[in-house]
Short mmCIF file of C-alpha atoms and ligand atoms in Angstrom, two decimals:
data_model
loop_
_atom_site.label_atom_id
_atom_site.label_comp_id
_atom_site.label_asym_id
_atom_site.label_seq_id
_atom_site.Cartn_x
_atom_site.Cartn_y
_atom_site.Cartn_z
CA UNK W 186 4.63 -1.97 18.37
CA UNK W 187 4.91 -5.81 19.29
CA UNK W 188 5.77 -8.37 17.23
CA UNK W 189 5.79 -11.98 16.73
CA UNK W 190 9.21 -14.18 16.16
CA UNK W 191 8.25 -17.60 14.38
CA UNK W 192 11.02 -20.18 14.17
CA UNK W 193 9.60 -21.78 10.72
CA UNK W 194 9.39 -25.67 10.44
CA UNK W 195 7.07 -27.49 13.13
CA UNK W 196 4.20 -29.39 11.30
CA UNK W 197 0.97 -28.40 13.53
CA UNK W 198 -0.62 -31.47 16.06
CA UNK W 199 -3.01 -31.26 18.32
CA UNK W 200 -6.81 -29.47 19.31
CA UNK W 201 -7.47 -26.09 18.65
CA UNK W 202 -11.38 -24.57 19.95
CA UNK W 203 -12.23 -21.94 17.54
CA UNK W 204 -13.49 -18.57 19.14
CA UNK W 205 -16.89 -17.00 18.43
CA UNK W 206 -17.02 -14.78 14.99
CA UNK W 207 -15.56 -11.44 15.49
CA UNK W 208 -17.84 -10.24 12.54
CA UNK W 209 -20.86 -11.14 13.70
CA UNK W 210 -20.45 -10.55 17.85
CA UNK W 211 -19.26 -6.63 16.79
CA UNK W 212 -22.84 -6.19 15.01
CA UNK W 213 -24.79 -8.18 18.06
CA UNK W 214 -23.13 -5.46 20.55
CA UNK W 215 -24.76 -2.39 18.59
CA UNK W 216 -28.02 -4.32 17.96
CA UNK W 217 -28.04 -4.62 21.54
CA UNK W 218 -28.61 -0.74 21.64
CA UNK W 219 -31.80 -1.10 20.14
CA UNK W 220 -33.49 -3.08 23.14
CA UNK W 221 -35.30 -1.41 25.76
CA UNK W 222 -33.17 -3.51 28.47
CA UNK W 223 -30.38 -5.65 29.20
CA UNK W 224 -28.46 -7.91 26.55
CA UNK W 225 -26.24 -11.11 27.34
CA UNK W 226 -24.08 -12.03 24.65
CA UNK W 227 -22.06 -14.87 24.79
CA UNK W 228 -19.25 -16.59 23.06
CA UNK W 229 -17.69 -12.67 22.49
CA UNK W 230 -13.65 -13.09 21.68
CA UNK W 231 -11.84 -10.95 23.72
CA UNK W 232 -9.97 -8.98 20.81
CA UNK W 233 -8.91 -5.11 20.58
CA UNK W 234 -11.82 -4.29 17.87
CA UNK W 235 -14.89 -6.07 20.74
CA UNK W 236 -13.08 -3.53 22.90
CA UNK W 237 -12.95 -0.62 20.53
CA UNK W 238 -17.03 -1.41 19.30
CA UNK W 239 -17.34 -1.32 23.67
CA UNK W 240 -16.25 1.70 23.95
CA UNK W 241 -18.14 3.38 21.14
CA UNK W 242 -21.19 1.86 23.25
CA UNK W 243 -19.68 3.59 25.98
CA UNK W 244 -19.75 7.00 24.59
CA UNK W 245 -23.13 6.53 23.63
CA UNK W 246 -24.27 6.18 27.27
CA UNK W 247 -24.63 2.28 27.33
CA UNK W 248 -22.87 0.34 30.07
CA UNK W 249 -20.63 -2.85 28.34
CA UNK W 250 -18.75 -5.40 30.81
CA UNK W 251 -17.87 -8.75 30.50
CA UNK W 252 -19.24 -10.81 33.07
CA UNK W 253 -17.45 -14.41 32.25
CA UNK W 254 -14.38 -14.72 30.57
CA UNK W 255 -16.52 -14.44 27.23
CA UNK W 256 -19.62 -13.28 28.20
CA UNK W 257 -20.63 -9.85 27.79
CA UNK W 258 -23.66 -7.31 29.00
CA UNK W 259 -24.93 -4.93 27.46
CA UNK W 260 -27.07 -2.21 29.13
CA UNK W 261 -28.87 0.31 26.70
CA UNK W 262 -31.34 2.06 29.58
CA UNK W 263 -28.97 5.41 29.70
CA UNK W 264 -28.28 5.47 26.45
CA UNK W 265 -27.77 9.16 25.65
CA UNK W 266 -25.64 10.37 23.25
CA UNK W 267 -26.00 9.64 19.40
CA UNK W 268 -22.36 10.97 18.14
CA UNK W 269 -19.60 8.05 17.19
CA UNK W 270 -16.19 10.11 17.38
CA UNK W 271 -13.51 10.25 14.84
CA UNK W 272 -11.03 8.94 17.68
CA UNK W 273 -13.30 5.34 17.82
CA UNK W 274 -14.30 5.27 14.11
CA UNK W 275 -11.08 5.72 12.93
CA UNK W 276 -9.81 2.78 14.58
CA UNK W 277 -12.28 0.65 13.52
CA UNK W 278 -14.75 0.99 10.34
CA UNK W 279 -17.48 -1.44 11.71
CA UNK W 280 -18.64 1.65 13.99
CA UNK W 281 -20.58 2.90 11.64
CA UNK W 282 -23.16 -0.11 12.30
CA UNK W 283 -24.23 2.20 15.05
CA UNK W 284 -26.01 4.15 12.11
CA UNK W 285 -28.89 1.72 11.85
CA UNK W 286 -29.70 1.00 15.34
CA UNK W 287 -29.23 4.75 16.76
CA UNK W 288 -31.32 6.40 14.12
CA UNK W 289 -33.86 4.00 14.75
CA UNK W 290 -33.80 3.96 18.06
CA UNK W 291 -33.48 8.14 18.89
CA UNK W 292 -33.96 9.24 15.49
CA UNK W 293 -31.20 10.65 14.75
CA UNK W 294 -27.08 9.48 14.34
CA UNK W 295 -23.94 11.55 13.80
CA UNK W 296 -21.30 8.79 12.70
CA UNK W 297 -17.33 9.83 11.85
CA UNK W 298 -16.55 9.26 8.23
CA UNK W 299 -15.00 5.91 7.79
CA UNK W 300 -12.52 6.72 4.33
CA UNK W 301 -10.97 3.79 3.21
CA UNK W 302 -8.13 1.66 4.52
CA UNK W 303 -5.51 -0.90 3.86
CA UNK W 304 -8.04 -3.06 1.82
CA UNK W 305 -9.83 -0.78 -0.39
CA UNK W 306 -11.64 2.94 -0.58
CA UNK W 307 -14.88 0.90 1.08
CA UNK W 308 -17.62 3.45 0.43
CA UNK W 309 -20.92 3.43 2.56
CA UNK W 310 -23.15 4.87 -0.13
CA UNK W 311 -25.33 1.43 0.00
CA UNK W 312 -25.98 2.34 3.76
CA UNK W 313 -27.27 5.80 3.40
CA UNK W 314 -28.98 5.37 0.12
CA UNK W 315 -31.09 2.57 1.98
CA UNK W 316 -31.87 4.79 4.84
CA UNK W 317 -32.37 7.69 2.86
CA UNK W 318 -35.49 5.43 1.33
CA UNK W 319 -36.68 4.40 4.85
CA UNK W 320 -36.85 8.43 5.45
CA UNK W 321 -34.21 9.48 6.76
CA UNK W 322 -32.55 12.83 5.56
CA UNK W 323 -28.56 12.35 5.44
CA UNK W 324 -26.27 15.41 5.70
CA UNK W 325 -22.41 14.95 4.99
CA UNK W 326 -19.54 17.69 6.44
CA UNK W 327 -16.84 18.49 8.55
CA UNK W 328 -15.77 14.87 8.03
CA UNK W 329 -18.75 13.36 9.96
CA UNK W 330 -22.41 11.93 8.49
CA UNK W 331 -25.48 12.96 10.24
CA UNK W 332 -29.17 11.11 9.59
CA UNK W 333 -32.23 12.59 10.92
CA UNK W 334 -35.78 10.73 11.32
CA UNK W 335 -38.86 12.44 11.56
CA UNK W 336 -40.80 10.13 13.94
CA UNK W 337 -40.72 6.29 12.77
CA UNK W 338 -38.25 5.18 9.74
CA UNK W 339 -40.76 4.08 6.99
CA UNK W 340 -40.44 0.45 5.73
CA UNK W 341 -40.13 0.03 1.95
CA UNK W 342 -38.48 -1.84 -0.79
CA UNK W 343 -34.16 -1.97 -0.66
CA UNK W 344 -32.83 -2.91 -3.79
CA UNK W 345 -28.85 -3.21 -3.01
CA UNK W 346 -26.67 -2.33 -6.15
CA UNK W 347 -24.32 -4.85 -4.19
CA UNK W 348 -24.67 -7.74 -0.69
CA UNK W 349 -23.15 -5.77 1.11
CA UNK W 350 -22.75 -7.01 4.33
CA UNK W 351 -22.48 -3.87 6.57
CA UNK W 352 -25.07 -2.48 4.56
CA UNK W 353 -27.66 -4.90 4.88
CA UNK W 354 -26.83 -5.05 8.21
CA UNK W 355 -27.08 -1.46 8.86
CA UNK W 356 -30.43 -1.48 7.33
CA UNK W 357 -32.08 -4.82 8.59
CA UNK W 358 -31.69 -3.42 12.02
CA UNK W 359 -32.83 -0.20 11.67
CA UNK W 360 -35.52 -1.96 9.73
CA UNK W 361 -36.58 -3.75 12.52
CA UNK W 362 -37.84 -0.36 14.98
CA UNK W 363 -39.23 1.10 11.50
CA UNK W 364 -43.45 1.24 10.25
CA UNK W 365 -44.57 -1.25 8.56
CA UNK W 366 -42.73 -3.28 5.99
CA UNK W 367 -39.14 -3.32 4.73
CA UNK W 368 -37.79 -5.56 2.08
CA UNK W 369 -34.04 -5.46 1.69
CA UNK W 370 -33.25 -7.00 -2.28
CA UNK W 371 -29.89 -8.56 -3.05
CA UNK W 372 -29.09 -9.24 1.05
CA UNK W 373 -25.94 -10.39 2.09
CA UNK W 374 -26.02 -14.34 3.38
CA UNK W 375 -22.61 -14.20 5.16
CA UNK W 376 -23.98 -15.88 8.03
CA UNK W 377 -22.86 -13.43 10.54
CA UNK W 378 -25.80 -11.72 8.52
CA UNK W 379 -28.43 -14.77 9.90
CA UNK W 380 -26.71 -14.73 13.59
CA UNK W 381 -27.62 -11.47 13.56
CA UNK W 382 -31.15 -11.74 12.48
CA UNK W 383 -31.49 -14.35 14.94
CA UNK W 384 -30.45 -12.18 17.61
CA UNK W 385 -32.70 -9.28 16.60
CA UNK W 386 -35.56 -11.94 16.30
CA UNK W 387 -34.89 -12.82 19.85
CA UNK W 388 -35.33 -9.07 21.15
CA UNK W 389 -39.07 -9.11 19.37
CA UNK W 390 -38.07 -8.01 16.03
CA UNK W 391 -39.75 -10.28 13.00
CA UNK W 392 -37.47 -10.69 10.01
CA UNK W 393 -38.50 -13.27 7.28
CA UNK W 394 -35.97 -14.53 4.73
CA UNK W 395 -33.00 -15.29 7.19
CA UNK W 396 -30.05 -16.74 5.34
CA UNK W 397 -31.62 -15.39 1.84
CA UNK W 398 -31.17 -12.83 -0.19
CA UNK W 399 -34.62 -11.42 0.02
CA UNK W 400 -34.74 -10.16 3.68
CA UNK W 401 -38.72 -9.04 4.90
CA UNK W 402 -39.09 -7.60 8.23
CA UNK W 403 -42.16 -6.51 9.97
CA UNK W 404 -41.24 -2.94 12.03
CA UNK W 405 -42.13 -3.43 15.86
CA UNK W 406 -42.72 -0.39 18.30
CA UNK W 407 -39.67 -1.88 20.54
CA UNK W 408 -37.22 -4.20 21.51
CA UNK W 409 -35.87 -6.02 24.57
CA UNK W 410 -33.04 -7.19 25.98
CA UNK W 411 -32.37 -10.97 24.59
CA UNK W 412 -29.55 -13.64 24.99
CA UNK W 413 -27.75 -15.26 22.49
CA UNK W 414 -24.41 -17.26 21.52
CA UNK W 415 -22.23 -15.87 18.96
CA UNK W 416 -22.05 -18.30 15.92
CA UNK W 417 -18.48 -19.65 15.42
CA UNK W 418 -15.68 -17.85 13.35
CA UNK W 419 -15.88 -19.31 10.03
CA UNK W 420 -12.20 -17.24 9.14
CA UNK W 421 -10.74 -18.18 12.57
CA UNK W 422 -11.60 -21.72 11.35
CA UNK W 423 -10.26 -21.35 7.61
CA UNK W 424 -6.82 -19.92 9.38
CA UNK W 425 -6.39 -22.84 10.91
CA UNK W 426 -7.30 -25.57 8.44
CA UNK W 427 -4.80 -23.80 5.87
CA UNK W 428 -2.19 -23.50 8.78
CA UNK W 429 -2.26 -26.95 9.25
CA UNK W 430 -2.40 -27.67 5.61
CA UNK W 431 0.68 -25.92 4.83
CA UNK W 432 2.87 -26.86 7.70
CA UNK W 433 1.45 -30.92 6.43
CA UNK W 434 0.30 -31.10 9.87
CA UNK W 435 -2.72 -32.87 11.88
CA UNK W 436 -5.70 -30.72 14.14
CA UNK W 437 -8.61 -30.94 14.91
CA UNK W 438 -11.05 -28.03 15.37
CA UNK W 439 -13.42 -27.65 17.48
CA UNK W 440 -16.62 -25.68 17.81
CA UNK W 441 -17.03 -25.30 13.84
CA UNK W 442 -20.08 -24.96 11.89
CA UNK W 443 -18.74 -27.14 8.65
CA UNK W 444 -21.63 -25.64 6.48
CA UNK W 445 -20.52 -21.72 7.27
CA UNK W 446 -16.69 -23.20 4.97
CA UNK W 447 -18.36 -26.00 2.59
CA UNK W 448 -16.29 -23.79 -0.20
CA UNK W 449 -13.04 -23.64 1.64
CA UNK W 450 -13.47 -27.14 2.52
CA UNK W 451 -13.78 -28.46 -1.18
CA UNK W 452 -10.69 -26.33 -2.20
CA UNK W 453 -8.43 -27.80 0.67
CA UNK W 454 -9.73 -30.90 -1.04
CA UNK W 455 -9.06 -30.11 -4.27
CA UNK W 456 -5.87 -29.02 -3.32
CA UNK W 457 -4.83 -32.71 -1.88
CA UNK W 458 -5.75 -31.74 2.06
CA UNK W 459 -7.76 -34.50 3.98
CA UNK W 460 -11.12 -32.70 5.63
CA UNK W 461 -13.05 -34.95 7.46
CA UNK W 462 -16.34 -33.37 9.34
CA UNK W 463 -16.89 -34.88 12.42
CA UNK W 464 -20.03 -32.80 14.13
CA UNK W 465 -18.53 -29.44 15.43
CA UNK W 466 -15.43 -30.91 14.79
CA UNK W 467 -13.11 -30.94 11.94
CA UNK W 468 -9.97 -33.05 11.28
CA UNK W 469 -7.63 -31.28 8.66
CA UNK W 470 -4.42 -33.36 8.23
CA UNK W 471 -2.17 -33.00 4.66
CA UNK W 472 0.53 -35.98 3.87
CA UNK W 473 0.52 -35.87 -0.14
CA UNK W 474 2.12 -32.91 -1.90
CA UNK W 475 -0.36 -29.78 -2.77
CA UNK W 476 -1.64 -29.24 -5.92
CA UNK W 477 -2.72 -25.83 -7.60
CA UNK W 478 -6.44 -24.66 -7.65
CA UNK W 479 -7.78 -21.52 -9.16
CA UNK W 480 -9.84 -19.07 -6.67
CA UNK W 481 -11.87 -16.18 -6.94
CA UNK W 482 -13.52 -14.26 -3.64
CA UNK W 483 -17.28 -13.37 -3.50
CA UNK W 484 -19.82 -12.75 -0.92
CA UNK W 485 -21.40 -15.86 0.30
CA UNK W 486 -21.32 -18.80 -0.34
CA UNK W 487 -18.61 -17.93 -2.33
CA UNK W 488 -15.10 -18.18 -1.13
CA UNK W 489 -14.47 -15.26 1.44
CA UNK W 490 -12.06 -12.55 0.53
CA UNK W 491 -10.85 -12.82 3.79
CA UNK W 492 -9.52 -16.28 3.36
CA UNK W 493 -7.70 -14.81 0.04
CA UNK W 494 -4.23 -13.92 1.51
CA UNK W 495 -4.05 -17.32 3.87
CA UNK W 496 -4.82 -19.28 0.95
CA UNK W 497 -1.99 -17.58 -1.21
CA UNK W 498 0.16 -18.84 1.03
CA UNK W 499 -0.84 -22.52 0.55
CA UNK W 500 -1.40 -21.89 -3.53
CA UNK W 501 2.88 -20.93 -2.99
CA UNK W 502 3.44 -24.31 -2.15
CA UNK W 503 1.52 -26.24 -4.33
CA UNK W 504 2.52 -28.06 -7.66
CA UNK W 505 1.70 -25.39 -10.62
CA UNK W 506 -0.03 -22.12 -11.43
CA UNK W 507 -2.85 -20.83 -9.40
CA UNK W 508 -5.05 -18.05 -10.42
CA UNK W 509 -6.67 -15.98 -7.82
CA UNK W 510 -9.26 -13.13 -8.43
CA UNK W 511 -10.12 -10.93 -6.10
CA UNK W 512 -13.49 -9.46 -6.73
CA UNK W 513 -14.54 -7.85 -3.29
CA UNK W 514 -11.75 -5.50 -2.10
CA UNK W 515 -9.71 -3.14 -4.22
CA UNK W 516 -6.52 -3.59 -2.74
CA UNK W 517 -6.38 -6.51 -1.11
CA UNK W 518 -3.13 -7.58 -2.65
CA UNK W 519 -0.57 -5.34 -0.79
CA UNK W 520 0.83 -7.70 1.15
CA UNK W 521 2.18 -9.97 -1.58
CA UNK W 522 4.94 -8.06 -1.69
CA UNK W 523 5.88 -9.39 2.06
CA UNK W 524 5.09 -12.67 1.07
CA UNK W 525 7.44 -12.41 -2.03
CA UNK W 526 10.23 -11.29 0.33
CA UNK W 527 9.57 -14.41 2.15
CA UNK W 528 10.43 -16.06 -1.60
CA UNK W 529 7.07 -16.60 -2.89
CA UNK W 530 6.82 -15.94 -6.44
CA UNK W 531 3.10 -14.03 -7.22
CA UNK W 532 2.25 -11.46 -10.24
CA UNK W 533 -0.28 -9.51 -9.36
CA UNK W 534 -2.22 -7.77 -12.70
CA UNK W 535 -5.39 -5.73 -11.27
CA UNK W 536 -7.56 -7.96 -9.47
CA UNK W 537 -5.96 -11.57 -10.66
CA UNK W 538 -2.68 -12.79 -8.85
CA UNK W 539 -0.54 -15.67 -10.68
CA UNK W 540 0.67 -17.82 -7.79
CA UNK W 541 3.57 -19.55 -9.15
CA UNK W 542 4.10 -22.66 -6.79
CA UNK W 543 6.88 -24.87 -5.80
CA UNK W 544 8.74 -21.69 -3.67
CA UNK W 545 10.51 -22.69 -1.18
CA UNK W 546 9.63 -20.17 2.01
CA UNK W 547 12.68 -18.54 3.99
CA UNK W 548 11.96 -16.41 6.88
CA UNK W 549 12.66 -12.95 6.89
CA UNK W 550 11.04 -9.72 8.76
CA UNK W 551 7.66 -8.34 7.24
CA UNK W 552 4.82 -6.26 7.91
CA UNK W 553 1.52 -7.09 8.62
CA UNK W 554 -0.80 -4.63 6.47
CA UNK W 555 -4.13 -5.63 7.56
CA UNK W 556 -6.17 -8.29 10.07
CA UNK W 557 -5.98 -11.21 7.56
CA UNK W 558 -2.75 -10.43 5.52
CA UNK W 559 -0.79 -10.04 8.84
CA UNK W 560 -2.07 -13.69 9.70
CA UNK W 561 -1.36 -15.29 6.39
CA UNK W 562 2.41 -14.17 7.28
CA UNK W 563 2.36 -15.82 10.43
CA UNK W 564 1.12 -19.00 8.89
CA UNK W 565 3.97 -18.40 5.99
CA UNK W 566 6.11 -18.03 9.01
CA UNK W 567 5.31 -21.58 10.41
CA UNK W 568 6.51 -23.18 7.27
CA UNK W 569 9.65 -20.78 5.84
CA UNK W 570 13.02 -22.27 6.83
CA UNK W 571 14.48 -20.12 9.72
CA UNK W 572 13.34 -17.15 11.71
CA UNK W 573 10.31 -14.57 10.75
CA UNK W 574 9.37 -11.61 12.52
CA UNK W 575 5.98 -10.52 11.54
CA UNK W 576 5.75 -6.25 13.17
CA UNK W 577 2.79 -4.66 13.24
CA UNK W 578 0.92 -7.10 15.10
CA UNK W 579 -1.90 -5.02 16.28
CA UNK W 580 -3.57 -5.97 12.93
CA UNK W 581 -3.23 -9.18 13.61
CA UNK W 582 -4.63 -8.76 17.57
CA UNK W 583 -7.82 -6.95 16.08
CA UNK W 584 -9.48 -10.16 14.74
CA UNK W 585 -7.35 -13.28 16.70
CA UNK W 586 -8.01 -14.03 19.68
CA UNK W 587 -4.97 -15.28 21.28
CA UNK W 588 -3.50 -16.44 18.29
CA UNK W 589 -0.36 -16.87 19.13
CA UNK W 590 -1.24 -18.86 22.14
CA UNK W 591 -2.93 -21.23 19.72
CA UNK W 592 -1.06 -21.69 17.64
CA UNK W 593 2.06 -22.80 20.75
CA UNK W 594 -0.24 -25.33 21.70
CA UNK W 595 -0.59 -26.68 18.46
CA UNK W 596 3.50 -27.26 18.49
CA UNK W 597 4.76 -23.78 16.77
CA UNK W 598 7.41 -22.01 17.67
CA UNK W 599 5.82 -18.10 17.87
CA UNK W 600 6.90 -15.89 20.72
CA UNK W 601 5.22 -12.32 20.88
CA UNK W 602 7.93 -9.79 21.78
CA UNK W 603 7.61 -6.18 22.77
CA UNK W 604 9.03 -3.48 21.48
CA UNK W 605 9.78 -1.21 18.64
CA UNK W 606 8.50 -1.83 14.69
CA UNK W 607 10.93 -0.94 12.53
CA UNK W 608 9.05 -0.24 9.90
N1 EPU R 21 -19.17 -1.34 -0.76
C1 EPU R 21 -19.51 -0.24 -1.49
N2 EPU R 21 -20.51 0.57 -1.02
C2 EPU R 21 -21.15 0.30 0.17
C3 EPU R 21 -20.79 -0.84 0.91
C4 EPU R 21 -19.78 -1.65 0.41
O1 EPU R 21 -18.94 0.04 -2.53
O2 EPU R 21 -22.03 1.08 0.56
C5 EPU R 21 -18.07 -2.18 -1.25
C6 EPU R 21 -16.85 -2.08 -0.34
O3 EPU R 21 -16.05 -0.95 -0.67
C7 EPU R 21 -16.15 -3.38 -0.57
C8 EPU R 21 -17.30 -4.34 -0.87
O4 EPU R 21 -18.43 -3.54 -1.20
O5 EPU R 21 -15.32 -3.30 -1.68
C9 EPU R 21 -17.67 -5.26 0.28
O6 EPU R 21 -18.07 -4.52 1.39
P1 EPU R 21 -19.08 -5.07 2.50
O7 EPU R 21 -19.96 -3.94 2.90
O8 EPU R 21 -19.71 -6.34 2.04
O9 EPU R 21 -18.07 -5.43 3.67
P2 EPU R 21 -18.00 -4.81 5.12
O10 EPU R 21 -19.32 -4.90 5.79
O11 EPU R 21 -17.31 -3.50 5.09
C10 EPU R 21 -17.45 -7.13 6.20
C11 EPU R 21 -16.41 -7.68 7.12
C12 EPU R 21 -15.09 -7.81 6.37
C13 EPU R 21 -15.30 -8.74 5.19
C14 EPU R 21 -16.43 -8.20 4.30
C15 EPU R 21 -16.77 -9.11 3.14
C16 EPU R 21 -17.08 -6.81 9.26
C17 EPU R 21 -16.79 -5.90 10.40
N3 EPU R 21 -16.23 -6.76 8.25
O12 EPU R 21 -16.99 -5.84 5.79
O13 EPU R 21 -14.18 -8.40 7.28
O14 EPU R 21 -14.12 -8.83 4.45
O15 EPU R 21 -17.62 -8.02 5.10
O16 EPU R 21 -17.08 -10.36 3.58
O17 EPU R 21 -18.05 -7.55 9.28
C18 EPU R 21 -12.09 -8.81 8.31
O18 EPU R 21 -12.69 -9.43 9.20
O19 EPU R 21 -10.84 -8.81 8.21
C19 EPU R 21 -12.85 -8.04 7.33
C20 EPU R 21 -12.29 -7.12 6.55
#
């Protein structure tokens, strides 16, 4: 297990170019199944779960390979197989977004049971209840979930309990190959959501409704191949503006889309952090002392669970009390207790967390319990006094591409070193 050794104290300067967003390319490369030839996508980040969503494409009889340095191919002709192992799924929940497109596509999918993990139980009922309406018959045992079409998937009326964004995105694209009409209710907007409805619309699908809640799509006979460039990483973006925010630091980012973070923007704001939106740029630069702001997560537009542990970091610094709820995960507090070994001073009752401000962060050796908790304790890291060694990284390497790399440009003082956690 590698890990990364931050020497705490260097205020960030400099350019950073924000990769394309690991939420939406994972969903474009199973889409991609669903065309009747080749797929270019473009703009992929080169991080282990694009890898981990190739391979399950790879077991499935498609042929993935990247042809520039972010550029990938997709090649659905031989597809041929319509089982996602345990091994793959268990490594990375998003797999099961091969549900939609296979059982649409061959009529039939046989997907590993997710569980939870580090963040929550995450169930998956929204996705089979909505394909269970479209038709299909859904058995559950020996740990896996098999769904069977008879023919065509039959368009109808989705009303989701919850925007979920796998689940809408299960069911828009197996929507797409389905008979007639589908209308998915109460649709996630993340826009990863709309870059993949663009995409989809692109390989001949016709989906009304893009970046609402009220998804309509029209079911075609097939799809083709398309190209497309992934939309930037909204989160990638948000880990940088607070990283520069708390080390009171200057950067500028580049390939944004300020409109995917207006929320995140207007709390940096609030919170005494100069924003100014420059085109795909942004310039985030902090000289006055931080004050505290209240947050609570919700799906979009409202502010992104997975900016929640980042921004904890920040509210530790700030002058007062913060409140933050967190209304999307059920346990998506477990790392505070790293961050309180670092000496930040949170309370966590249920889903609210008092953040306390004013601590003064020291650096110390913690674990990184998930993607965005491990990289809110790098960015802790960059402003505790002395050294931090954040193990587990592999979280971390899941979503970031090359963050470490970035973030030495930028001025910081993060070496990744080999070897064993010992945790
Ligand atoms: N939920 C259910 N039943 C369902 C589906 C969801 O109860 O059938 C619950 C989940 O348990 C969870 C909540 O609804 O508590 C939100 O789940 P959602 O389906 O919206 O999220 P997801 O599709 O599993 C994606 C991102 C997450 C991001 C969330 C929310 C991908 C691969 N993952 O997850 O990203 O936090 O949306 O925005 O797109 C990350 O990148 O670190 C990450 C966790």
């Amino acid at each position: 297990m590698a890990k990364y050794v931050i020497q705490g104290g260097q205020k960030l300067s400099g350019r950073v170019r924000i990769s394309g967003a690991k939420n939406s390319a994972l969903k474009l490369l199973t889409a991609s199944l669903m065309g009747n030839d080749l797929s270019i996508i473009r703009g992929v980040p080169r991080i282990k779960d694009i890898f981990t969503m190739a391979q399950v494409l790879e077991v499935l009889g498609a042929q993935v390979e990247f042809t520039g340095h972010n550029d990938l191919l997709v090649n659905p002709t031989f597809l041929n197989n319509y089982v996602a192992p345990y091994e793959l799924v268990s490594r990375m929940r998003a797999s099961i977004l091969v549900m939609g497109p296979l059982l649409a596509k061959l009529g039939i999918a046989r997907v590993a049971m997710p569980g939870g993990c580090n963040i929550g139980s995450r169930q998956i009922e929204l996705h089979l209840k909505g394909l269970s309406m479209m038709g299909a018959s859904i058995e559950q045992g020996h740990g896996y979930i098999e769904a069977r079409a008879k023919g065509r998937l039959k368009g109808t009326v989705i009303p989701l309990d919850f925007p979920s964004v796998g689940a809408t995105e299960n069911l828009l694209m197996a929507a797409c190959l389905a008979e007639g009409e589908t209308v998915i209710e109460n649709a996630a907007r993340e826009p990863e959501v709309g870059d993949l409805a663009h995409f989809l619309g692109k390989m001949g699908a016709q989906i009304e409704g893009i970046g609402t809640s009220t998804l309509l799509i029209q079911g075609v006979e097939n799809l083709h191949g398309a190209e497309h460039r992934v939309i930037p990483d909204r989160i990638e973006a948000g880990t940088f503006m607070i990283a520069a925010a708390t080390t009171g630091g200057n950067i500028t980012l580049e390939n944004v889309v300020s409109r995917f973070s207006e929320l995140v923007i207007g709390k940096l704001r609030d919170m005494g952090v100069d924003v100014l939106e420059d085109g795909s740029r942004l310039h985030v630069s902090r000289n006055e002392p931080l004050e505290a702001v209240d947050i609570s997560t919700l799906p979009y537009p409202g502010f992104p669970t997975d900016l929640q542990a980042l921004m904890m970091v920040l509210l530790s610094l700030a002058e007062g009390v913060s409140i933050v709820t967190e209304n999307v995960f059920d346990n998506r507090f477990i790392f505070v207790n790293e961050l309180n070994r670092m000496g930040a001073r949170i309370r966590v009752e249920g889903h609210h967390a008092m953040v306390y401000g004013g601590a003064t962060l020291s650096g110390a050796p913690v674990k990184a319990t998930d993607l965005r908790a491990g990289a809110a304790l790098v960015v802790a890291g960059l402003v505790a006094e002395g050294e931090t060694e954040v193990h587990d990284i592999e979280h971390i390497e899941r979503g970031y591409e090359n963050l470490d790399q970035k973030l030495r440009d930028l001025g910081a003082d993060i070496e990744k070193v080999s070897g064993e956690s010992q945790f």
